[in-house]
Amino acid sequence: MSYAVIRTGGKQYRVEPGTVLRVERLAEEVGASVDFRDVLLRATDEGIAVGTPTVEGALVRATVVDQGRARKILVYKKKRRKNYRRRRGHRQYVTTVRITEIV
C-alpha cells in the first residue's frame, strides 16, 4: 500500500490512489489532469521517504472531478452593550480531485 502527504492551498492531505479530495480552487477544467509537486512524504513497500521540505522527484497525479463551492460559513461579530451586531456569510471555492497515481 502506497500513500503520500501533499501540500496544496496551505493545507496538507494524506492521499492514496483512488482518494477523492476537496481542495482550494485550482484553475483547471473538469476532466483535466493536475500534478501536485509539493510531496512532503511518500510511503511505498520499500519504505518511507520524508522530504526536506519536499521529496525529490516525487509527484502525485490527479484528475479534476468537479469545480464548486463549499458550505456556507457564518461569521458573526458582536460587541456587548453597544448594540453592535454583524452577520456575514462566506462560501469558499473548492475543486474536487481524484488521485490517480503516486510517481
XYZ file of N, CA and C in Angstrom, residues 5-58:
162
model
N 1.844 12.353 1.398
C 1.309 13.552 2.027
C 1.682 14.714 1.109
N 0.650 15.422 0.619
C 0.885 16.535 -0.299
C 0.455 17.836 0.353
N 0.959 18.941 -0.192
C 0.589 20.263 0.301
C 0.013 21.055 -0.857
N -1.196 21.585 -0.661
C -1.820 22.454 -1.654
C -2.785 23.389 -0.937
N -2.796 24.629 -1.351
C -3.691 25.614 -0.754
C -3.389 25.901 0.702
N -2.130 25.697 1.140
C -1.767 25.956 2.522
C -2.174 24.863 3.477
N -2.667 23.742 2.964
C -3.086 22.619 3.805
C -2.374 21.352 3.361
N -2.333 20.361 4.239
C -1.682 19.095 3.927
C -2.728 17.984 3.901
N -2.567 17.046 2.956
C -3.525 15.960 2.782
C -2.775 14.644 2.636
N -3.280 13.600 3.288
C -2.750 12.246 3.112
C -3.572 11.597 2.016
N -2.913 11.152 0.941
C -3.634 10.649 -0.228
C -3.122 9.268 -0.622
N -4.013 8.501 -1.226
C -3.715 7.207 -1.818
C -4.341 7.205 -3.202
N -3.910 6.319 -4.098
C -4.586 6.235 -5.399
C -6.065 5.903 -5.219
N -6.929 6.683 -5.870
C -8.372 6.494 -5.749
C -9.030 7.429 -4.758
N -8.254 8.162 -3.970
C -8.804 9.085 -2.983
C -9.452 10.284 -3.685
N -10.616 10.714 -3.181
C -11.292 11.897 -3.704
C -11.163 12.999 -2.655
N -10.616 14.150 -3.065
C -10.358 15.271 -2.159
C -11.087 16.524 -2.609
N -11.385 17.395 -1.653
C -11.872 18.736 -1.959
C -10.803 19.699 -1.479
N -10.123 20.344 -2.431
C -9.021 21.259 -2.117
C -9.426 22.664 -2.531
N -8.624 23.639 -2.099
C -8.907 25.010 -2.518
C -8.819 25.107 -4.028
N -9.505 26.081 -4.579
C -9.725 26.173 -6.022
C -8.436 26.095 -6.836
N -8.478 25.242 -7.867
C -7.405 25.129 -8.845
C -7.937 25.624 -10.177
N -7.107 26.295 -10.939
C -7.534 26.875 -12.218
C -7.425 25.840 -13.326
N -8.176 24.756 -13.219
C -8.176 23.682 -14.214
C -9.616 23.365 -14.603
N -9.785 22.853 -15.805
C -11.106 22.450 -16.278
C -11.456 21.063 -15.725
N -12.743 20.757 -15.707
C -13.193 19.430 -15.284
C -12.685 18.401 -16.287
N -12.069 17.341 -15.779
C -11.504 16.309 -16.621
C -10.018 16.483 -16.882
N -9.463 17.633 -16.516
C -8.035 17.890 -16.740
C -7.191 17.153 -15.706
N -5.940 16.921 -16.051
C -5.001 16.270 -15.148
C -4.210 17.330 -14.394
N -3.981 17.092 -13.109
C -3.265 18.028 -12.251
C -2.102 17.286 -11.603
N -0.936 17.932 -11.536
C 0.228 17.365 -10.866
C 0.510 18.152 -9.604
N 0.596 17.450 -8.474
C 0.983 18.067 -7.203
C 2.452 17.742 -6.973
N 3.295 18.771 -6.989
C 4.740 18.572 -6.842
C 5.221 18.765 -5.408
N 4.400 19.363 -4.561
C 4.772 19.539 -3.153
C 4.437 18.265 -2.381
N 5.255 17.241 -2.542
C 5.070 15.966 -1.843
C 5.975 15.989 -0.625
N 5.374 15.992 0.564
C 6.143 16.091 1.800
C 6.606 14.730 2.298
N 5.871 13.663 1.976
C 6.204 12.318 2.414
C 5.662 11.332 1.396
N 6.436 10.283 1.132
C 5.981 9.228 0.225
C 6.303 7.888 0.855
N 5.288 7.053 1.019
C 5.467 5.728 1.611
C 5.133 4.675 0.564
N 6.067 3.745 0.351
C 5.872 2.635 -0.582
C 6.207 1.342 0.140
N 6.193 0.235 -0.591
C 6.546 -1.051 0.007
C 8.010 -1.099 0.418
N 8.866 -0.325 -0.257
C 10.292 -0.313 0.064
C 10.594 0.468 1.340
N 9.762 1.463 1.660
C 9.995 2.260 2.859
C 9.353 3.628 2.742
N 9.727 4.492 3.687
C 9.157 5.832 3.759
C 10.237 6.845 3.414
N 9.905 7.786 2.525
C 10.807 8.875 2.170
C 10.201 10.176 2.679
N 10.925 10.839 3.575
C 10.465 12.100 4.140
C 11.269 13.217 3.494
N 10.586 14.240 3.013
C 11.246 15.327 2.317
C 11.801 16.379 3.250
N 12.747 17.163 2.725
C 13.322 18.274 3.481
C 13.339 19.523 2.610
N 12.296 20.244 2.375
C 10.929 20.020 2.829
C 10.114 19.114 1.921
N 10.540 18.917 0.652
C 9.777 18.046 -0.237
C 10.649 16.899 -0.701
N 9.999 15.819 -1.150
C 10.702 14.643 -1.647
C 11.130 14.922 -3.086
N 12.413 14.738 -3.368
C 12.943 14.984 -4.710
C 12.365 13.993 -5.715
N 11.859 14.491 -6.827
C 11.359 13.634 -7.900
C 10.003 13.018 -7.653
N 9.389 13.296 -6.520
C 8.077 12.718 -6.221
C 6.988 13.576 -6.850
